[in-house]
Coordinates of C-alpha atoms in Angstrom, one line a residue:
M1 CA 17.8 -16.8 0.3
L2 CA 18.0 -12.8 0.7
I3 CA 19.6 -12.6 -2.6
Y4 CA 16.8 -14.5 -4.5
V5 CA 13.9 -12.7 -2.7
S6 CA 15.7 -9.3 -3.5
I7 CA 15.7 -10.4 -7.0
V8 CA 12.1 -11.6 -7.2
L9 CA 10.7 -8.5 -5.5
G10 CA 13.1 -6.0 -7.1
V11 CA 12.1 -7.2 -10.6
L12 CA 8.5 -7.1 -9.9
V13 CA 8.4 -3.8 -8.2
V14 CA 10.5 -2.3 -11.0
L15 CA 7.9 -3.8 -13.3
H16 CA 5.0 -2.4 -11.3
E17 CA 6.4 1.0 -10.7
G18 CA 7.6 1.2 -14.2
G19 CA 4.1 0.8 -15.4
H20 CA 3.1 3.9 -13.5
Y21 CA 6.1 5.8 -14.7
L22 CA 5.6 4.9 -18.4
A23 CA 1.9 5.8 -18.2
S24 CA 2.5 9.2 -16.4
R25 CA 5.2 10.1 -18.8
A26 CA 3.0 9.1 -21.8
F27 CA 0.5 11.6 -20.4
G28 CA 3.0 14.4 -19.8
V29 CA 3.0 13.9 -16.0
R30 CA 6.2 14.8 -14.2
V31 CA 7.8 12.0 -12.2
T32 CA 10.6 13.2 -9.9
E33 CA 11.9 9.8 -8.5
F34 CA 11.9 6.2 -9.6
M35 CA 13.7 4.3 -6.7
V36 CA 14.0 0.7 -5.9
G37 CA 13.7 0.0 -2.2
F38 CA 12.0 1.6 0.7
P39 CA 12.3 5.5 1.1
G40 CA 15.8 6.2 2.6
P41 CA 19.4 7.0 1.8
G42 CA 20.5 5.6 -1.5
V43 CA 22.3 6.2 -4.7
S44 CA 20.8 7.6 -7.8
V45 CA 21.4 9.2 -11.1
R46 CA 19.2 12.0 -12.8
H47 CA 17.8 11.7 -16.2
G48 CA 15.7 14.6 -17.3
E49 CA 13.4 15.5 -14.2
T50 CA 13.4 12.0 -12.8
R51 CA 16.0 10.6 -10.4
F52 CA 16.5 6.8 -10.8
G53 CA 18.2 4.9 -8.0
V54 CA 18.4 2.2 -5.4
T55 CA 17.9 2.8 -1.8
C56 CA 19.9 1.0 1.2
V57 CA 16.9 -1.5 1.7
P58 CA 16.2 -2.8 -1.9
L59 CA 12.8 -4.3 -1.1
G60 CA 9.7 -2.6 -2.6
G61 CA 10.1 0.6 -4.4
Y62 CA 8.2 3.7 -5.6
A63 CA 7.5 6.0 -8.5
K64 CA 6.9 9.8 -7.3
V65 CA 4.2 10.9 -9.7
C66 CA 3.5 14.7 -9.1
G67 CA 0.3 16.0 -8.3
M68 CA -1.3 13.2 -6.6
E69 CA -1.8 15.0 -3.2
T70 CA -5.4 14.7 -2.0
G71 CA -7.7 17.7 -1.2
S72 CA -8.3 21.0 -3.2
M73 CA -5.4 23.0 -4.4
S74 CA -4.2 26.1 -2.4
P75 CA -5.6 29.2 -4.0
Y76 CA -2.3 31.0 -3.7
L77 CA -0.2 28.5 -5.9
Q78 CA 0.0 31.0 -8.9
M79 CA 1.3 34.0 -6.9
T80 CA 3.6 31.8 -4.8
L81 CA 5.2 30.2 -7.7
A82 CA 5.7 33.6 -9.4
A83 CA 7.3 35.0 -6.1
M84 CA 9.6 31.9 -5.8
C85 CA 10.5 32.2 -9.6
A86 CA 11.6 35.8 -9.1
R87 CA 13.5 35.1 -6.0
G88 CA 15.0 31.6 -6.8
K89 CA 15.6 30.9 -3.0
A90 CA 13.3 32.3 -0.2
E91 CA 12.2 31.6 3.2
M92 CA 8.5 31.0 4.0
E93 CA 8.1 34.2 5.7
D94 CA 9.5 36.2 2.7
I95 CA 6.9 34.3 0.3
A96 CA 4.2 35.2 2.8
D97 CA 5.0 39.0 2.6
D98 CA 5.4 39.0 -1.0
C99 CA 2.0 37.5 -1.7
G100 CA 0.3 39.2 1.3
V101 CA -0.9 36.0 2.9
S102 CA -0.3 34.3 6.3
T103 CA 2.7 32.1 7.1
E104 CA 0.3 29.0 7.3
E105 CA -1.2 29.7 3.9
A106 CA 2.3 30.3 2.4
L107 CA 3.5 27.0 4.0
K108 CA 0.7 25.1 2.4
A109 CA 1.3 26.6 -1.2
L110 CA 5.1 26.0 -0.9
D111 CA 4.7 22.4 0.2
E112 CA 2.3 21.8 -2.6
L113 CA 4.5 23.1 -5.0
V114 CA 7.3 20.9 -3.6
E115 CA 5.1 18.0 -4.3
W116 CA 4.6 19.3 -7.8
G117 CA 8.4 19.0 -8.5
C118 CA 8.5 22.9 -8.9
L119 CA 10.5 23.4 -5.6
T120 CA 12.8 21.8 -3.3
G121 CA 11.9 21.9 0.4
P122 CA 14.1 23.0 3.3
K123 CA 17.3 21.0 3.8
K124 CA 18.7 19.7 7.0
T125 CA 21.4 22.4 7.0
D126 CA 18.8 25.3 6.7
Q127 CA 18.2 27.3 9.7
Y128 CA 14.7 28.4 8.5
N129 CA 12.1 27.0 6.3
T130 CA 13.9 27.8 3.0
Y131 CA 12.5 26.7 -0.4
R132 CA 14.6 26.7 -3.7
M133 CA 13.4 26.5 -7.4
V134 CA 14.5 23.1 -8.7
D135 CA 17.5 23.0 -11.1
V136 CA 16.3 22.9 -14.6
K137 CA 17.9 21.1 -17.4
P138 CA 15.1 21.2 -20.1
T139 CA 14.6 18.3 -22.7
K140 CA 13.5 18.7 -26.3
R141 CA 9.9 17.8 -25.1
Q142 CA 10.0 20.5 -22.2
I143 CA 11.0 23.0 -24.7
R144 CA 8.0 22.2 -27.3
R145 CA 5.6 22.2 -24.2
A146 CA 6.9 25.5 -23.0
L147 CA 6.6 27.1 -26.4
A148 CA 3.1 25.9 -26.9
A149 CA 2.1 27.3 -23.7
G150 CA 3.3 30.8 -24.9
L151 CA 6.4 30.7 -22.6
P152 CA 9.9 31.6 -23.7
E153 CA 12.2 28.6 -24.7
P154 CA 13.4 27.3 -21.3
V155 CA 17.2 27.2 -20.6
A156 CA 19.2 25.6 -17.7
Y157 CA 19.2 27.1 -14.3
A158 CA 21.0 26.1 -11.1
E159 CA 19.0 25.3 -8.0
G160 CA 17.7 28.3 -6.2
E161 CA 18.6 30.6 -9.1
P162 CA 16.4 33.5 -10.0
R163 CA 14.8 33.2 -13.3
P164 CA 12.4 35.6 -15.4
C165 CA 8.7 35.1 -15.0
P166 CA 7.0 37.3 -17.7
D167 CA 3.7 35.8 -17.3
S168 CA 2.7 34.1 -14.0
K169 CA -0.6 32.6 -15.3
A170 CA 1.2 31.0 -18.2
L171 CA 3.9 29.7 -16.0
F172 CA 1.3 28.2 -13.6
Q173 CA -0.6 26.6 -16.4
H174 CA 2.7 25.2 -17.8
E175 CA 3.4 23.4 -14.4
Y176 CA -0.3 22.5 -13.7
K177 CA -0.4 20.5 -17.0
Q178 CA 2.4 18.4 -15.9
Q179 CA 0.4 17.3 -12.6
Y180 CA -1.5 14.1 -12.2
R181 CA -4.5 16.0 -11.0
S182 CA -4.7 18.0 -14.1
L183 CA -5.7 14.9 -16.2
P184 CA -9.1 13.6 -17.1
F185 CA -10.6 10.7 -15.1
W186 CA -9.6 8.0 -17.8
K187 CA -6.0 9.2 -17.9
R188 CA -5.8 9.3 -14.0
S189 CA -7.3 5.5 -14.1
V190 CA -4.7 4.4 -16.6
I191 CA -2.0 5.7 -14.5
L192 CA -3.1 4.0 -11.3
L193 CA -4.0 0.7 -13.0
A194 CA -0.8 0.7 -15.2
G195 CA 1.3 -1.0 -12.6
I196 CA -1.3 -3.8 -11.9
F197 CA -1.5 -4.3 -15.6
V198 CA 2.2 -4.7 -16.1
N199 CA 2.5 -7.2 -13.4
L200 CA -0.3 -9.4 -14.9
L201 CA 1.1 -9.0 -18.3
F202 CA 4.5 -10.2 -17.2
A203 CA 3.0 -13.3 -15.4
V204 CA 1.0 -14.2 -18.6
L205 CA 4.3 -13.8 -20.9
A206 CA 6.3 -16.0 -18.2
F207 CA 3.6 -18.7 -18.6
V208 CA 4.0 -18.6 -22.1
V209 CA 7.9 -18.7 -21.9
V210 CA 7.8 -21.8 -19.3
Y211 CA 5.1 -23.7 -21.1
T212 CA 5.6 -23.0 -24.8
V213 CA 9.2 -21.8 -25.4
L214 CA 11.0 -24.1 -22.7
G215 CA 8.5 -26.9 -22.4
F216 CA 7.9 -29.2 -19.6
D217 CA 8.7 -32.7 -19.0
V218 CA 6.1 -35.3 -18.1
Q219 CA 6.7 -38.8 -16.3
N220 CA 4.4 -41.8 -17.3
T221 CA 3.5 -43.1 -13.8
Q222 CA 3.3 -46.5 -15.1
T223 CA 6.3 -46.9 -17.2
G224 CA 8.5 -44.3 -15.8
E225 CA 9.2 -42.7 -19.3
I226 CA 9.7 -39.2 -19.4
T227 CA 8.5 -37.1 -22.4
H228 CA 9.0 -33.4 -23.2
H229 CA 5.8 -31.4 -24.1
A230 CA 5.1 -27.8 -25.1
L231 CA 1.8 -26.1 -25.1
N232 CA 0.9 -23.5 -28.0
P233 CA 0.8 -19.9 -27.0
L234 CA -2.9 -19.6 -26.7
Q235 CA -3.0 -22.7 -24.3
S236 CA -0.1 -21.0 -22.2
I237 CA -2.0 -17.8 -22.0
Q238 CA -5.1 -19.6 -20.9
V239 CA -3.0 -21.3 -18.1
G240 CA -1.8 -17.9 -17.0
F241 CA -5.4 -16.4 -17.1
N242 CA -6.7 -19.4 -15.0
Y243 CA -3.9 -18.9 -12.5
I244 CA -4.9 -15.0 -12.3
A245 CA -8.6 -16.0 -11.7
M246 CA -7.7 -18.6 -9.0
T247 CA -5.6 -16.0 -7.3
A248 CA -8.3 -13.5 -7.4
Q249 CA -10.8 -15.9 -6.0
A250 CA -8.4 -16.6 -3.1
I251 CA -8.0 -12.9 -2.5
V252 CA -11.8 -12.1 -2.5
S253 CA -12.1 -15.1 0.0
L254 CA -10.1 -13.1 2.5
F255 CA -13.1 -10.9 3.0
N256 CA -15.3 -13.9 3.7
P257 CA -15.4 -14.7 7.4
A258 CA -16.2 -18.5 6.4
T259 CA -13.1 -19.0 4.2
A260 CA -10.6 -16.1 5.4
A261 CA -8.9 -18.4 7.9
E262 CA -8.3 -21.2 5.4
T263 CA -7.1 -18.8 2.8
V264 CA -4.6 -17.2 5.3
S265 CA -3.4 -20.7 6.3
Q266 CA -2.6 -21.4 2.6
S267 CA -0.8 -18.3 2.1
S268 CA 2.7 -17.1 2.8
S269 CA 4.4 -13.8 4.2
I270 CA 7.8 -12.3 3.0
V271 CA 9.4 -14.9 5.3
G272 CA 7.7 -17.9 3.1
I273 CA 8.3 -16.2 -0.2
A274 CA 12.1 -15.7 0.8
I275 CA 12.3 -19.5 1.6
I276 CA 10.4 -20.6 -1.5
S277 CA 12.4 -18.3 -3.8
K278 CA 15.6 -20.0 -2.7
T279 CA 14.2 -23.6 -3.3
A280 CA 12.6 -22.4 -6.7
A281 CA 16.2 -21.1 -7.8
E282 CA 17.7 -24.3 -6.9
Q283 CA 15.3 -26.2 -9.0
G284 CA 16.2 -24.4 -12.2
F285 CA 15.4 -21.4 -14.3
E286 CA 11.8 -22.6 -15.3
T287 CA 10.9 -23.1 -11.9
F288 CA 12.3 -19.7 -10.6
L289 CA 10.4 -17.9 -13.4
L290 CA 7.2 -19.7 -12.8
F291 CA 7.4 -18.8 -9.2
T292 CA 8.2 -15.2 -10.0
A293 CA 5.3 -15.1 -12.3
M294 CA 3.0 -16.2 -9.5
I295 CA 4.2 -13.6 -7.2
S296 CA 3.8 -11.1 -9.8
V297 CA 0.0 -12.1 -10.0
S298 CA -0.4 -11.8 -6.4
L299 CA 1.4 -8.4 -6.1
G300 CA -0.7 -7.1 -8.8
L301 CA -4.1 -8.3 -7.6
M302 CA -3.4 -7.3 -4.0
N303 CA -2.7 -3.7 -5.3
L304 CA -6.1 -3.8 -6.8
L305 CA -7.8 -4.2 -3.3
P306 CA -10.0 -1.1 -2.8
I307 CA -8.0 -0.1 0.2
P308 CA -6.1 3.3 0.3
P309 CA -3.2 3.9 -0.2
L310 CA -3.1 0.7 -2.6
D311 CA -3.7 1.5 -6.3
G312 CA -7.2 -0.1 -6.0
G313 CA -8.1 2.3 -3.2
R314 CA -7.1 5.4 -5.1
F315 CA -9.0 4.1 -8.1
V316 CA -12.2 3.8 -6.0
I317 CA -11.5 7.3 -4.7
E318 CA -11.4 8.4 -8.3
I319 CA -14.5 6.7 -9.2
Y320 CA -16.3 8.3 -6.2
Q321 CA -15.2 11.8 -7.1
R322 CA -16.0 11.2 -10.8
I323 CA -19.7 10.1 -9.9
T324 CA -20.3 12.9 -7.1
H325 CA -18.3 15.5 -8.8
K326 CA -16.7 16.4 -5.2
L327 CA -13.3 15.9 -3.8
A328 CA -13.0 13.3 -1.1
S329 CA -12.4 15.0 2.2
E330 CA -8.9 14.7 3.6
R331 CA -10.5 13.5 6.9
A332 CA -12.4 10.6 5.1
L333 CA -9.2 9.6 3.3
N334 CA -7.2 9.6 6.4
V335 CA -9.7 7.3 8.1
L336 CA -9.9 4.9 5.2
S337 CA -6.1 4.8 4.9
V338 CA -5.8 4.1 8.7
V339 CA -8.3 1.3 8.6
G340 CA -6.8 -0.2 5.3
M341 CA -3.3 -0.2 6.6
S342 CA -4.4 -1.7 9.8
F343 CA -6.1 -4.6 8.0
I344 CA -2.9 -5.1 5.9
L345 CA -0.7 -4.8 8.9
V346 CA -2.7 -7.5 11.0
L347 CA -2.7 -9.7 7.9
V348 CA 1.1 -9.4 7.6
V349 CA 1.7 -10.1 11.3
V350 CA -0.5 -13.1 11.3
M351 CA 1.0 -14.6 8.2
V352 CA 4.4 -13.8 9.3
G353 CA 3.9 -15.5 12.6
Q354 CA 2.4 -18.5 10.7
D355 CA 5.5 -18.8 8.6
I356 CA 7.9 -18.5 11.5
M357 CA 5.9 -21.6 13.1
R358 CA 6.1 -23.5 9.7
V359 CA 10.1 -23.0 9.9
F360 CA 10.2 -24.5 13.2
D361 CA 7.7 -27.3 12.3
G362 CA 10.1 -28.1 9.2
F363 CA 7.1 -27.2 6.8
Y364 CA 9.6 -25.7 4.4
G365 CA 12.0 -28.8 4.5

């Protein structure tokens, strides 16, 4: 049961985060991590600037897209980056002295550059707040981008090694252009919605494979005769879109007090998904693929909810900032995140409790 649910969620999370990753890289945005599993210890390999790997709890996953931090940028990023470039490795107090700013302002700028993938933060073995320039293994694309920005052709540097910084403004612009926050609204929107799109696309393709490529058996209730049928691709696609619309309607009903209880009673938590995934796998590849497609639709549409930090919540914030031409305040974002996560947590607790009762009642067989 654990193996099957890990396969289902692992595949779907890789697809979802892969959508974010591919869209980010297509727009030149840096992605420092692409991991399957919850954040924590794991194994990984590095390709370019991205570490790909699996954590010790392979449920869920994430792609760390740089420059997605909220709020305004520190005004000291350019001088902080130049000072770190010259030193390679430095303590927070050293950078504060070099830039003539307070330690709090230096810390904010350093941490922001860590989020940008320019620096690595303090390690557990460090006695003080020590920051290091990341190790550099430039790709052909990075060489082209650097030359276009007026920078010298980049070469390989070890972590914490000083490196020449002939033009601090050009260096800063080169790094800034690789951040999510540097993109126009439509590109940021594509990155945010790419994971949802990939989940829904996978589901529709799975419906085509099941109903068109593999086909399905139908038994005549009167004669008992079994015949094999197959839909044409357009019919299978229509079945997929009909299921997406039905799932969307169910999710919307969660916010209607008159239908919320009924919708929750007809839904399953991770416990129910684990049990059903095993049953689906035992019934054959077609059933397991169809079940995975259904979960993919639920995963994609649930991420579309306008609740931070879900993709839909981030997208709503982007729309708000686009309309008002103002950055959403960190306080407001924190409040929205707490309210949203509280709603999700309550929903998860209720559904898990419901599924546990179903197990004792023999609902799942």
